[in-house]
Amino acid sequence: MAHVPWLTLLIFLPLAGAALIMLLPPSRGRAIRGLATGVAAAELVLSLPLWWLLVPGQTGWQFEERHPWLPLLGASYHLGADGISVMLVLLTTVLSVLAVVGSYTAVEKRAREFYASLLALETGMIGTFLAIDLLLFYVFWEAMLVPMYLLIGVWGGPRRVYAAIKFFLYTMAGSVLMLVAILSLYYMNRNLTGTATFDLDAFYRLPIGPAQQSLLFLAFAVAFAIKVPMFPFHTWLPDAHVEAPTAGSVILAAILLKMGTFGFIRYAIPLFPVASAHWAPWIVTLSIVGIIYGALVAMVQPDLKKLVAYSSVSHLGFCMLGMYAMNAQGLAGSMMQMINHGISTGALFMLVGVVYERRHTRMIADFGGLWKPLPVYGAVFLVVMLSSIGLPGTNGFIGEFLVLLGVFRAAPLWAVLAATGVILSAVYMLWMFQRVMFGPVTHAENQKLSDLTLRERLVFAPIILLIFWIGFAPQPFLSRMQPALDHTLELANQRKERSLRMPEARAPGTAAPVADRAPGAVR
Amino acid sequence: MNFPLLWIIPALPLAAVGLNLLIGDRLGKRGTAWLACGAVGLAFAFAVRAVLRLAGLPEADRTIVENAYTWMRVGDFSASVAFLLDPLSAVMCLVVTGVGFLIHVYSVGYMAHDPSFRRFFLYLNLFMFAMLTLVLADNFLLMFVGWEGVGLCSYLLIGFWYERPSAAEAGKKAFVMNRIGDFGFILGMLLLFAWAGSLQYDRLFAIAPHVFVKGAAAITIATLLLFLGATGKSAQIPLYTWLPDAMEGPTPVSALIHAATMVTAGVYMVARCHPLFLLAPASLETVAVVGAATALFAATIGLAQNDIKRVLAYSTVSQLGYMFMACGVGAFTAGIFHLMTHAFFKALLFLGAGSVIHALSDEQDLRRMGGLAGKLPWTHGTMLVATLAIAGIPPLAGFFSKDEILSRAFASGHSGVWLVGLVGAALTAFYMFRLYILAFRGPSRLSHEAEHHLHESPPSMIIPLVVLAALSAVGGLVGQPMQEGGHLFERWMRPVFEGAGGEAAAPLSPRTEWTLIALSVAAAALGIYGAYRTYLVEPGLAARLRERLRAFHQAVLHKYWIDELYDALVVAPVYHLSQRLWRFWDERIVDGMVNGVAYTFEGVSALLRLFQTGFVGTYALFFTLGVLVILIELGRR
Amino acid sequence: MIPASWSLLLSAVVFTIGVIGVLVRRNAIVIFMSVELMLNSGNLAFVAFARQLNSLDGQVFVFFVMTVAAAEVAVGLAIIVNLFRLRESVFVDEINLLKG
């Protein structure tokens, strides 16, 4: 198995598919949709074996691939997976298929470019999860922005240009900081070891003094926090979601936001554990504020998509909070919450998309009594909503409970505050559900709405399956992520102790070069 | 034990849910009814079989644990899907499946003309699954699955007629109120796990005395948090307001969920955790006081309600208060005993009320009933049994259980609680007979229309009534007071509650006990007589009393304005705060800063743009000036 | 013999006239001629120095400059002619947009 470049295939198959689609004439709508679906499905099939091939107990990277990329800089094409990234890759491939299939009727103009962007986006996302060379990671990270920018800016709603630019600049601002930090790490490593490399493993071994960590951590953390998004960096999210087409919202909520939390787990925390601990009170406070604030603001939204967008702020607050409990339960809960949020919020956006396609409005006030004309839709919506508010027996509960469990052990007060989110989420979701689904049909045009089509049912079926599977038997997921999370935790703790024992190091950049060896001297 | 013993009990209704979802549209009404009732009936049979097996074991090891699979394991935390049958869960299991089955059968007739027949039984079966999971779970987390699951079903069933905005609103209110309680439940679980390292009952109860000092803050807080959960689910002060509104649901739902089973989950939970509560005397005291307060408070509200179901709803709140009162004074057996008898007679009352409503073409207002006794003989007869039972007239079921609670409260030195309970009992007898007389006695106040359609209910509805009436009549005999070595029910429960404080309290002397019995019967008789005088013998008396006690009557009629109070104190401020947060803070301040950055750039560029005139001459001039500056600078060197 | 400084002074005066011409005139052809003046003032300076230093390098450079100037005249006049055809004007104030 070691000889199959599994991860490379996974990353570039969608891009190749996108290129193929662009070769088709734009008039052949069916062929374009078929090809896009085929590529996304092939990608899913290709990713599924990872679930079984992954050896949970094995530490270190699996399916590793490494080739020189830019030898002059020391950057390499280094890919690797562990339990954390495999889960997120699977989430990506599953939701990409659903997003493609869900867009058949929603996208009419420039369908060819739409599906190509969607697939190119998939390449960027999977690459981000699998790269373990920081330069490569950065390239994928930025590469993701372009197709997403196009998805919002071309296929979006009336204020799409504003939303797209806001999204782009906001994320860009964060990631530029991250680039500076990456370069700083690169030079520190080169000065210390004489090796020019962007390899994550090398940086994991790099001792960094507490003072230096703080700045570097903040640079990384801001980039990731914007992506999460953490309060108060969240205001791009409602705009982007409201304007984005359904598939864009789904991918944005389900996967792109996870890049931020993933970044914390993979980079910010293990690389800079001292600074991470130092800034933890801030991050925790912002997470808790996010949980409560997101829920309160979600409650009063008149627009369904905005409501879901703000609920994401609340849910992602749980992710960050669990992570910063820095114990087994908290981290596992955080990971579960990432997956759950991907599933249930992705599904919520699709559900909003379904009625939007039929009625061309997302305002809650324009609906009411939808259960009667749309019973199947109502039932699906109900299940997804329950998963979103974390009802036991659905996936949402597992994540939320583990987060609370971990957090309670770290600091009971945090858990108490965060648990109010449990009440508030029920309030805003049920109230929305009541106004949309229950009561008499108030608008005559809603009377004749058609229920879910077979295609739409097929899109929601796997989601509902996943909701209950994770709800009742989360162990297969947990046991795959657990070793990787334990490893991350251990790594962070080791590095923390080592950093604290270091003599106060020089500030970055001013370091006297240890015989400033030329980059050519790498190998 | 190769053949499944326990997990099959909740699995059966769940399977029925699945089948109903998959092939329900092809089954037709009859098929759906058979499927739903069959699953629950079979579950009842399995429950009986399991309980018989349990009874066959020697008293000391009467627990059966069945481990289905590991649900989740993270670090040192693990939770299993495992089921536990001990005398306590056995009683609950029998009550839930037994009463549940009867109500399923009843619903077949009651819901016969409803277009959403299939959806109704879907929800009802789902409820059975959740409730049985709650009852049979062997750890807190699995119990919580059932706990929130029944909340969900309650939400769905209250809002069953979703086209009525009030039903949808009531459903949401119930769910949110329950969620507030669940907030406490979750935190209680977290606290227990953080201190004791397990959520599994046996392990937790074994460890608890070693990690918690009796009366220490940690265990007190943990148990109070759990009790907050119980107040939500069992509609106690301060979270009781959802239950009366829950009457928006179909009547069988009110009988099953909001009287017999779900709302008693809180009592069951407190009884289940009695080893923890016993470690926290302050919490127990709180339970007793809250229970007693609710019992009296709700009884007073029940005095003036005109909706037949609302009277019963407040009566349920009040009776649940009695159960908590019992738990609070340490008499867990009495609490569970009352839970059981209450399930019989309250389910019967609701089903009877449903039969009345059904007969009167959906009339629920007591002021438009009257004189139904002759027209609905079966309904009337069974209702009378139930009313006598709840009023506490010997030898019906309610007498034994309520009397036991009162005497235990007295025996354990809580004479204040006892007194409140006694007054409550008199009030209960009063408002229950008020209901009975207004509905069945006196002149008919029916509308002509209703009179015309009046009919006794079909057998599928009457048979459950009769069975429940029989149970209400004789169900209490398992708990006759003053028996050597405790009565039958007590002996059955002993393995669970052995050593529980109130249970071990010194028995009262026969004389005191007789006195207490006489007092409670007298209170009940007084209540009945009062109702008889007020509503039957002297027709003007009720109006005169209303006039005389105007302030009290207004307060009671408006439920002490508690809903309005909550609205003003909680709902409205939160709503306005959220609006403010969104409109002002989020859009102006936070987003304003973001856009502000953008505008700053725009402004600076606008300034800089002034230099870019587009005229070659201007550029040449700047160029020349630049060259001159450089030359001058070079020349100075 | 005329001292080099005189030639250089003349070169500077011609250059300044050229600069001012470019800056103040609006007619593209006049501006163009002013640019030629500046180039030629450079040529003059080259020749002057070549004589002063007795080196041929400066003279060689002058040829280069003249070649470039000739090429520039060709291209530049062509642009101006085209511009005139398009706009019927060679006043630079009216040509302030990047697109035609």
PDB file of N, CA and C in Angstrom, chain B residues 1-6 45-59 61-64 66 85-86 90 492:
ATOM      1  N   MET B   1     -28.699 -16.338  30.005  1.00  0.00           N
ATOM      2  CA  MET B   1     -29.545 -15.268  29.496  1.00  0.00           C
ATOM      3  C   MET B   1     -29.235 -15.014  28.025  1.00  0.00           C
ATOM      4  N   ASN B   2     -29.303 -16.021  27.235  1.00  0.00           N
ATOM      5  CA  ASN B   2     -29.007 -15.821  25.829  1.00  0.00           C
ATOM      6  C   ASN B   2     -30.105 -15.038  25.141  1.00  0.00           C
ATOM      7  N   PHE B   3     -31.317 -15.351  25.573  1.00  0.00           N
ATOM      8  CA  PHE B   3     -32.422 -14.627  24.966  1.00  0.00           C
ATOM      9  C   PHE B   3     -32.473 -13.227  25.553  1.00  0.00           C
ATOM     10  N   PRO B   4     -32.622 -12.226  24.692  1.00  0.00           N
ATOM     11  CA  PRO B   4     -32.582 -10.866  25.219  1.00  0.00           C
ATOM     12  C   PRO B   4     -33.655 -10.655  26.277  1.00  0.00           C
ATOM     13  N   LEU B   5     -33.242 -10.047  27.335  1.00  0.00           N
ATOM     14  CA  LEU B   5     -34.178  -9.864  28.429  1.00  0.00           C
ATOM     15  C   LEU B   5     -34.610  -8.403  28.532  1.00  0.00           C
ATOM     16  N   LEU B   6     -33.632  -7.516  28.521  1.00  0.00           N
ATOM     17  CA  LEU B   6     -33.960  -6.123  28.805  1.00  0.00           C
ATOM     18  C   LEU B   6     -33.961  -5.232  27.580  1.00  0.00           C
ATOM     19  N   ALA B  45     -45.312  -7.490  27.707  1.00  0.00           N
ATOM     20  CA  ALA B  45     -45.124  -8.910  27.999  1.00  0.00           C
ATOM     21  C   ALA B  45     -43.674  -9.192  28.381  1.00  0.00           C
ATOM     22  N   PHE B  46     -42.760  -8.623  27.633  1.00  0.00           N
ATOM     23  CA  PHE B  46     -41.348  -8.829  27.954  1.00  0.00           C
ATOM     24  C   PHE B  46     -41.004  -8.234  29.307  1.00  0.00           C
ATOM     25  N   ALA B  47     -41.617  -7.100  29.614  1.00  0.00           N
ATOM     26  CA  ALA B  47     -41.354  -6.473  30.902  1.00  0.00           C
ATOM     27  C   ALA B  47     -41.841  -7.386  32.020  1.00  0.00           C
ATOM     28  N   VAL B  48     -43.033  -7.956  31.850  1.00  0.00           N
ATOM     29  CA  VAL B  48     -43.574  -8.867  32.870  1.00  0.00           C
ATOM     30  C   VAL B  48     -42.632 -10.057  33.046  1.00  0.00           C
ATOM     31  N   ARG B  49     -42.188 -10.568  31.899  1.00  0.00           N
ATOM     32  CA  ARG B  49     -41.299 -11.724  31.946  1.00  0.00           C
ATOM     33  C   ARG B  49     -40.012 -11.367  32.704  1.00  0.00           C
ATOM     34  N   ALA B  50     -39.455 -10.200  32.389  1.00  0.00           N
ATOM     35  CA  ALA B  50     -38.215  -9.792  33.040  1.00  0.00           C
ATOM     36  C   ALA B  50     -38.434  -9.592  34.531  1.00  0.00           C
ATOM     37  N   VAL B  51     -39.577  -9.012  34.880  1.00  0.00           N
ATOM     38  CA  VAL B  51     -39.836  -8.753  36.297  1.00  0.00           C
ATOM     39  C   VAL B  51     -40.041 -10.069  37.039  1.00  0.00           C
ATOM     40  N   LEU B  52     -40.701 -11.009  36.377  1.00  0.00           N
ATOM     41  CA  LEU B  52     -40.876 -12.318  37.021  1.00  0.00           C
ATOM     42  C   LEU B  52     -39.517 -12.956  37.265  1.00  0.00           C
ATOM     43  N   ARG B  53     -38.648 -12.844  36.259  1.00  0.00           N
ATOM     44  CA  ARG B  53     -37.300 -13.366  36.426  1.00  0.00           C
ATOM     45  C   ARG B  53     -36.625 -12.698  37.621  1.00  0.00           C
ATOM     46  N   LEU B  54     -36.815 -11.400  37.712  1.00  0.00           N
ATOM     47  CA  LEU B  54     -36.202 -10.641  38.805  1.00  0.00           C
ATOM     48  C   LEU B  54     -36.755 -11.106  40.141  1.00  0.00           C
ATOM     49  N   ALA B  55     -38.058 -11.285  40.188  1.00  0.00           N
ATOM     50  CA  ALA B  55     -38.684 -11.688  41.444  1.00  0.00           C
ATOM     51  C   ALA B  55     -38.194 -13.070  41.869  1.00  0.00           C
ATOM     52  N   GLY B  56     -37.789 -13.866  40.884  1.00  0.00           N
ATOM     53  CA  GLY B  56     -37.309 -15.200  41.204  1.00  0.00           C
ATOM     54  C   GLY B  56     -35.945 -15.208  41.879  1.00  0.00           C
ATOM     55  N   LEU B  57     -35.246 -14.097  41.771  1.00  0.00           N
ATOM     56  CA  LEU B  57     -33.911 -14.050  42.366  1.00  0.00           C
ATOM     57  C   LEU B  57     -34.029 -13.827  43.862  1.00  0.00           C
ATOM     58  N   PRO B  58     -33.034 -14.259  44.620  1.00  0.00           N
ATOM     59  CA  PRO B  58     -33.051 -13.957  46.056  1.00  0.00           C
ATOM     60  C   PRO B  58     -32.991 -12.453  46.289  1.00  0.00           C
ATOM     61  N   GLU B  59     -33.579 -12.028  47.387  1.00  0.00           N
ATOM     62  CA  GLU B  59     -33.803 -10.606  47.589  1.00  0.00           C
ATOM     63  C   GLU B  59     -32.521  -9.780  47.513  1.00  0.00           C
ATOM     64  N   ASP B  61     -29.748 -10.110  45.771  1.00  0.00           N
ATOM     65  CA  ASP B  61     -29.157  -9.729  44.471  1.00  0.00           C
ATOM     66  C   ASP B  61     -30.223  -9.613  43.387  1.00  0.00           C
ATOM     67  N   ARG B  62     -31.209  -8.798  43.692  1.00  0.00           N
ATOM     68  CA  ARG B  62     -32.250  -8.564  42.702  1.00  0.00           C
ATOM     69  C   ARG B  62     -31.867  -7.399  41.778  1.00  0.00           C
ATOM     70  N   THR B  63     -30.809  -7.586  41.039  1.00  0.00           N
ATOM     71  CA  THR B  63     -30.512  -6.622  39.972  1.00  0.00           C
ATOM     72  C   THR B  63     -30.051  -7.413  38.764  1.00  0.00           C
ATOM     73  N   ILE B  64     -30.526  -7.039  37.621  1.00  0.00           N
ATOM     74  CA  ILE B  64     -30.069  -7.640  36.371  1.00  0.00           C
ATOM     75  C   ILE B  64     -29.484  -6.523  35.539  1.00  0.00           C
ATOM     76  N   GLU B  66     -27.645  -5.646  31.875  1.00  0.00           N
ATOM     77  CA  GLU B  66     -27.413  -6.186  30.554  1.00  0.00           C
ATOM     78  C   GLU B  66     -26.642  -5.141  29.761  1.00  0.00           C
ATOM     79  N   LEU B  85     -32.155  -3.676  35.543  1.00  0.00           N
ATOM     80  CA  LEU B  85     -33.474  -3.959  36.096  1.00  0.00           C
ATOM     81  C   LEU B  85     -33.314  -4.270  37.564  1.00  0.00           C
ATOM     82  N   ASP B  86     -33.901  -3.438  38.393  1.00  0.00           N
ATOM     83  CA  ASP B  86     -33.960  -3.732  39.813  1.00  0.00           C
ATOM     84  C   ASP B  86     -35.394  -3.426  40.244  1.00  0.00           C
ATOM     85  N   ALA B  90     -38.129  -1.971  37.769  1.00  0.00           N
ATOM     86  CA  ALA B  90     -39.178  -2.932  37.417  1.00  0.00           C
ATOM     87  C   ALA B  90     -40.554  -2.300  37.555  1.00  0.00           C
ATOM     88  N   TRP B 492     -40.954  -5.241  48.469  1.00  0.00           N
ATOM     89  CA  TRP B 492     -40.428  -5.358  47.110  1.00  0.00           C
ATOM     90  C   TRP B 492     -39.323  -4.335  46.863  1.00  0.00           C
TER      91      TRP B 492
END
